[in-house]
Amino acid sequence: HLPQGSIDTDGKTYLRFACTDGFIEVLELQLEGKKKLPVTAFLAGFRM
């Protein structure tokens, strides 16, 4: 179990945030001024 608010990722396929009852998984995201991307494409070009 991770503390609430912690980021969990394998750096390639998933990005999720720990919460009280489990995780919130990010499936797509959009940086300001950029197009929406699946999380796999985002992680391929962004280092966390």
N, CA and C atoms as an extended XYZ file, in Angstrom:
144
Properties=species:S:1:pos:R:3:atomname:S:1:resname:S:1:resid:I:1 pbc="F F F"
N         0.838       -1.199        0.000 N   HIS     1
C         0.000        0.000        0.000 CA  HIS     1
C         0.875        1.252        0.000 C   HIS     1
N         0.537        2.169       -0.855 N   LEU     2
C         1.257        3.441       -0.939 CA  LEU     2
C         0.497        4.514       -0.172 C   LEU     2
N         1.190        5.532        0.322 N   PRO     3
C         0.500        6.648        0.978 CA  PRO     3
C        -0.413        7.377       -0.012 C   PRO     3
N        -1.512        7.915        0.485 N   GLN     4
C        -2.440        8.668       -0.355 CA  GLN     4
C        -1.705        9.770       -1.099 C   GLN     4
N        -2.026        9.919       -2.383 N   GLY     5
C        -1.407       10.950       -3.207 CA  GLY     5
C        -0.122       10.523       -3.885 C   GLY     5
N         0.374        9.338       -3.559 N   SER     6
C         1.602        8.839       -4.187 CA  SER     6
C         1.350        8.465       -5.638 C   SER     6
N         2.351        8.669       -6.475 N   ILE     7
C         2.282        8.294       -7.881 CA  ILE     7
C         2.890        6.907       -8.042 C   ILE     7
N         2.204        6.048       -8.781 N   ASP     8
C         2.692        4.706       -9.073 CA  ASP     8
C         2.713        4.533      -10.587 C   ASP     8
N         3.852        4.161      -11.136 N   THR     9
C         3.972        3.941      -12.578 CA  THR     9
C         5.101        2.966      -12.846 C   THR     9
N         4.978        2.259      -13.960 N   ASP    10
C         6.096        1.428      -14.405 CA  ASP    10
C         6.929        2.183      -15.437 C   ASP    10
N         6.506        3.424      -15.750 N   GLY    11
C         7.224        4.260      -16.696 CA  GLY    11
C         6.955        3.940      -18.152 C   GLY    11
N         6.083        2.944      -18.403 N   LYS    12
C         5.806        2.541      -19.785 CA  LYS    12
C         4.326        2.352      -20.083 C   LYS    12
N         3.597        1.705      -19.177 N   THR    13
C         2.222        1.318      -19.510 CA  THR    13
C         1.141        1.878      -18.605 C   THR    13
N         1.466        2.280      -17.393 N   TYR    14
C         0.414        2.787      -16.513 CA  TYR    14
C         0.910        3.922      -15.623 C   TYR    14
N        -0.043        4.753      -15.236 N   LEU    15
C         0.195        5.873      -14.330 CA  LEU    15
C        -1.024        5.951      -13.430 C   LEU    15
N        -0.815        5.849      -12.130 N   ARG    16
C        -1.944        5.881      -11.208 CA  ARG    16
C        -1.548        6.572       -9.914 C   ARG    16
N        -2.566        7.047       -9.219 N   PHE    17
C        -2.386        7.753       -7.962 CA  PHE    17
C        -3.052        6.965       -6.851 C   PHE    17
N        -2.347        6.791       -5.747 N   ALA    18
C        -2.895        6.069       -4.609 CA  ALA    18
C        -3.932        6.929       -3.898 C   ALA    18
N        -5.026        6.292       -3.488 N   CYS    19
C        -6.043        6.968       -2.682 CA  CYS    19
C        -6.485        6.008       -1.577 C   CYS    19
N        -7.398        6.426       -0.752 N   THR    20
C        -7.804        5.649        0.413 CA  THR    20
C        -8.258        4.238        0.056 C   THR    20
N        -9.061        4.116       -0.996 N   ASP    21
C        -9.668        2.829       -1.338 CA  ASP    21
C        -8.991        2.108       -2.497 C   ASP    21
N        -7.814        2.514       -2.890 N   GLY    22
C        -7.128        1.867       -4.007 CA  GLY    22
C        -6.342        2.863       -4.828 C   GLY    22
N        -6.636        2.907       -6.131 N   PHE    23
C        -5.907        3.780       -7.043 CA  PHE    23
C        -6.856        4.463       -8.014 C   PHE    23
N        -6.454        5.630       -8.488 N   ILE    24
C        -7.094        6.290       -9.620 CA  ILE    24
C        -6.106        6.166      -10.766 C   ILE    24
N        -6.524        5.487      -11.826 N   GLU    25
C        -5.633        5.261      -12.959 CA  GLU    25
C        -5.892        6.289      -14.053 C   GLU    25
N        -4.818        6.875      -14.554 N   VAL    26
C        -4.895        7.844      -15.645 CA  VAL    26
C        -4.822        7.070      -16.962 C   VAL    26
N        -5.831        7.247      -17.809 N   LEU    27
C        -5.860        6.563      -19.104 CA  LEU    27
C        -5.409        7.473      -20.231 C   LEU    27
N        -5.758        8.769      -20.134 N   GLU    28
C        -5.356        9.782      -21.107 CA  GLU    28
C        -5.023       11.048      -20.339 C   GLU    28
N        -4.174       11.878      -20.921 N   LEU    29
C        -3.898       13.173      -20.315 CA  LEU    29
C        -3.551       14.176      -21.386 C   LEU    29
N        -3.609       15.451      -20.990 N   GLN    30
C        -3.363       16.528      -21.942 CA  GLN    30
C        -2.599       17.636      -21.237 C   GLN    30
N        -1.396       17.911      -21.707 N   LEU    31
C        -0.617       19.024      -21.191 CA  LEU    31
C        -1.145       20.315      -21.805 C   LEU    31
N        -0.997       21.408      -21.104 N   GLU    32
C        -1.490       22.691      -21.587 CA  GLU    32
C        -0.923       23.007      -22.967 C   GLU    32
N        -1.814       23.337      -23.886 N   GLY    33
C        -1.408       23.702      -25.235 CA  GLY    33
C        -1.059       22.526      -26.140 C   GLY    33
N        -1.228       21.312      -25.650 N   LYS    34
C        -0.884       20.108      -26.426 CA  LYS    34
C        -2.132       19.271      -26.663 C   LYS    34
N        -2.015       18.280      -27.552 N   LYS    35
C        -3.144       17.394      -27.808 CA  LYS    35
C        -3.231       16.303      -26.739 C   LYS    35
N        -4.416       15.728      -26.612 N   LYS    36
C        -4.654       14.652      -25.658 CA  LYS    36
C        -3.902       13.403      -26.109 C   LYS    36
N        -3.296       12.692      -25.148 N   LEU    37
C        -2.506       11.496      -25.449 CA  LEU    37
C        -2.920       10.332      -24.561 C   LEU    37
N        -2.847        9.106      -25.082 N   PRO    38
C        -2.970        7.957      -24.189 CA  PRO    38
C        -1.762        7.947      -23.253 C   PRO    38
N        -1.939        7.423      -22.072 N   VAL    39
C        -0.860        7.456      -21.082 CA  VAL    39
C         0.393        6.737      -21.587 C   VAL    39
N         0.246        5.702      -22.395 N   THR    40
C         1.424        4.992      -22.917 CA  THR    40
C         2.269        5.895      -23.809 C   THR    40
N         1.624        6.710      -24.643 N   ALA    41
C         2.361        7.644      -25.506 CA  ALA    41
C         3.018        8.735      -24.675 C   ALA    41
N         2.317        9.222      -23.670 N   PHE    42
C         2.876       10.246      -22.789 CA  PHE    42
C         4.116        9.715      -22.075 C   PHE    42
N         4.020        8.537      -21.501 N   LEU    43
C         5.149        7.973      -20.756 CA  LEU    43
C         6.339        7.653      -21.656 C   LEU    43
N         6.091        7.366      -22.924 N   ALA    44
C         7.184        7.073      -23.856 CA  ALA    44
C         8.073        8.294      -24.076 C   ALA    44
N         7.511        9.506      -23.914 N   GLY    45
C         8.294       10.707      -24.187 CA  GLY    45
C         8.522       11.612      -23.001 C   GLY    45
N         8.098       11.190      -21.810 N   PHE    46
C         8.191       12.037      -20.623 CA  PHE    46
C         8.820       11.247      -19.493 C   PHE    46
N         9.795       11.829      -18.833 N   ARG    47
C        10.453       11.146      -17.710 CA  ARG    47
C         9.890       11.656      -16.395 C   ARG    47
N         9.508       10.724      -15.542 N   MET    48
C         8.935       11.099      -14.246 CA  MET    48
C         9.974       10.981      -13.160 C   MET    48
